[in-house]
PDB file of C-alpha atoms in Angstrom:
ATOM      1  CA  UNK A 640      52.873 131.697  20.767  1.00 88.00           C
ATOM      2  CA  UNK A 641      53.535 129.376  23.679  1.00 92.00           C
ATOM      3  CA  UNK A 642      53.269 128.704  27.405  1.00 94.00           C
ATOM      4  CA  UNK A 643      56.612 130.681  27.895  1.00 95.00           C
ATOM      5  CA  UNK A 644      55.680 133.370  25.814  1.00 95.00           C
ATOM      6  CA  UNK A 645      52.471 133.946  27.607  1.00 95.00           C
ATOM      7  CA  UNK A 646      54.445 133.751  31.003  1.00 96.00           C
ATOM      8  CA  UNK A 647      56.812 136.083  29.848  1.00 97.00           C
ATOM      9  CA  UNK A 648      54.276 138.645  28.518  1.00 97.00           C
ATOM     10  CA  UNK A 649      52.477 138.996  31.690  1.00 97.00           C
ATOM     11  CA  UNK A 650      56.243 139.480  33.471  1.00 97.00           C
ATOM     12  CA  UNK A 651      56.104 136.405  35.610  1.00 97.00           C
ATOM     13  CA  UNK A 652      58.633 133.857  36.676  1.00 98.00           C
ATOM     14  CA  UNK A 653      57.722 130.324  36.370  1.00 98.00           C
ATOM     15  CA  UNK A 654      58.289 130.016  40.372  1.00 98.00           C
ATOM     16  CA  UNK A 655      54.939 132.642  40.240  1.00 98.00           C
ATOM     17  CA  UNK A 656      52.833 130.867  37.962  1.00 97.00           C
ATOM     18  CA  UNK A 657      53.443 127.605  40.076  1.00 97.00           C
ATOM     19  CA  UNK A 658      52.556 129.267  43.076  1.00 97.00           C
ATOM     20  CA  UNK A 659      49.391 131.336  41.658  1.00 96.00           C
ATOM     21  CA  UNK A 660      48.585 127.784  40.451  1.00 95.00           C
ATOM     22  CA  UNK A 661      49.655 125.562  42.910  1.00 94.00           C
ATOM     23  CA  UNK A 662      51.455 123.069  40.884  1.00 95.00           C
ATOM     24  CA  UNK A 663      55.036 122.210  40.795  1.00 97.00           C
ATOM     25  CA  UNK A 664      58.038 124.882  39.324  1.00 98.00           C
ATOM     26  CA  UNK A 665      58.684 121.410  36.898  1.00 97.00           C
ATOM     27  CA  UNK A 666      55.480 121.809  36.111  1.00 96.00           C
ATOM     28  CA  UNK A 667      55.743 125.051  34.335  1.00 96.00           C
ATOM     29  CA  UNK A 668      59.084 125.068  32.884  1.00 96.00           C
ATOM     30  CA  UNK A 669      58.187 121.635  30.994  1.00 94.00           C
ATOM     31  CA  UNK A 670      55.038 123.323  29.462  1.00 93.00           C
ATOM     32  CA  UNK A 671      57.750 126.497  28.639  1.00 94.00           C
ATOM     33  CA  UNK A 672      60.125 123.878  26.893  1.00 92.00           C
ATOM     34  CA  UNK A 673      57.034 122.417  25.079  1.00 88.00           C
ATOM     35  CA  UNK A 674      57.765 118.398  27.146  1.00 89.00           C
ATOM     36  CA  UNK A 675      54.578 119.193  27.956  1.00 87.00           C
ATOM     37  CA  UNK A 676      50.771 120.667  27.911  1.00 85.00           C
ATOM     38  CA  UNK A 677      48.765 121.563  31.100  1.00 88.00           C
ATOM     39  CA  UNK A 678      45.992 119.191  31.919  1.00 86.00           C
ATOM     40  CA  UNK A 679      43.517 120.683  34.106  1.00 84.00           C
ATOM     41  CA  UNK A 680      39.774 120.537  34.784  1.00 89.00           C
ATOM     42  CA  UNK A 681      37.741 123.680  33.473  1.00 90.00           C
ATOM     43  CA  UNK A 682      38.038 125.565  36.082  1.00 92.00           C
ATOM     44  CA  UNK A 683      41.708 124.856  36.186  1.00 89.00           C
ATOM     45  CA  UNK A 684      41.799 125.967  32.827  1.00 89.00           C
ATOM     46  CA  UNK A 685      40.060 129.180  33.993  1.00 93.00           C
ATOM     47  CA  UNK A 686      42.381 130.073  36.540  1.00 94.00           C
ATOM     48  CA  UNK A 687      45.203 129.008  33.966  1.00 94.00           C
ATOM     49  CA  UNK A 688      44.028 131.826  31.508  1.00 95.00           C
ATOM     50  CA  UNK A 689      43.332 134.303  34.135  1.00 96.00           C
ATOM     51  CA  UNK A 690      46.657 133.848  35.513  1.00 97.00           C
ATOM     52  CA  UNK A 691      48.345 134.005  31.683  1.00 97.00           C
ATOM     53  CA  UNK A 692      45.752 136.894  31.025  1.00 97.00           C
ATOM     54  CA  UNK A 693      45.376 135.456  27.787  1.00 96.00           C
ATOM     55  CA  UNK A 694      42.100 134.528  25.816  1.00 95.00           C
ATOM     56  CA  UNK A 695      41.076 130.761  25.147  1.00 91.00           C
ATOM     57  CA  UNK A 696      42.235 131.075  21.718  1.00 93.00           C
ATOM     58  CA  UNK A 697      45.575 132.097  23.153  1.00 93.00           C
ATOM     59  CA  UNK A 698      45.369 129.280  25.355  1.00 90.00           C
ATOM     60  CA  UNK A 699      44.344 126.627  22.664  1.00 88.00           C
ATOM     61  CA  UNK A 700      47.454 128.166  20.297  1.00 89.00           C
ATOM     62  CA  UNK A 701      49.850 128.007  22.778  1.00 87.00           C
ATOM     63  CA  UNK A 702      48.822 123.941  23.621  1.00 82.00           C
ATOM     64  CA  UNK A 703      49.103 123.208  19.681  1.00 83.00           C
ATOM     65  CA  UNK A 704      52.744 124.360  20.170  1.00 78.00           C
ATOM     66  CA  UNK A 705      53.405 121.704  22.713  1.00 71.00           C
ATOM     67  CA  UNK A 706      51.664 118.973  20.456  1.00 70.00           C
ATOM     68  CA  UNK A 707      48.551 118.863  23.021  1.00 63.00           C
ATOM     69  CA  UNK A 708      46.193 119.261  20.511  1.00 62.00           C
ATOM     70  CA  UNK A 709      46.181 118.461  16.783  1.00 59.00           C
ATOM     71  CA  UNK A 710      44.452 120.812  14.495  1.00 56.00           C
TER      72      UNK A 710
END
């Protein structure tokens, strides 16, 4: 699973997520071609997950898939 597949399970364009997050459309559709990972405090990371509705596990999957974070 990745950051597009979490978007799209919750039903949400990436011109949503960018809003309900306030960062940039770019933003999003780079972490849903895997160019890149969100980098966010914790409580950016909080929001992220509530706004996904998807569990920290789902989170850290999804960030492996974009090469954020080695296992």
């Amino acid at each position: 699973m990745n950051m597009k597949d979490l978007r799209i399970r919750v039903g949400k364009k990436a011109e949503e997520i960018a809003v309900e997050l306030g960062v940039a459309v770019s933003t999003v559709r780079n972490w849903d071609q895997l160019k890149t990972a969100p980098r966010m405090t914790p409580m950016g990371f909080e929001k992220l997950m509530k706004v996904y509705q998807c569990t920290f596990e789902e989170l850290v999957q999804a960030q492996k898939e974009a090469g954020a974070i080695d296992d």
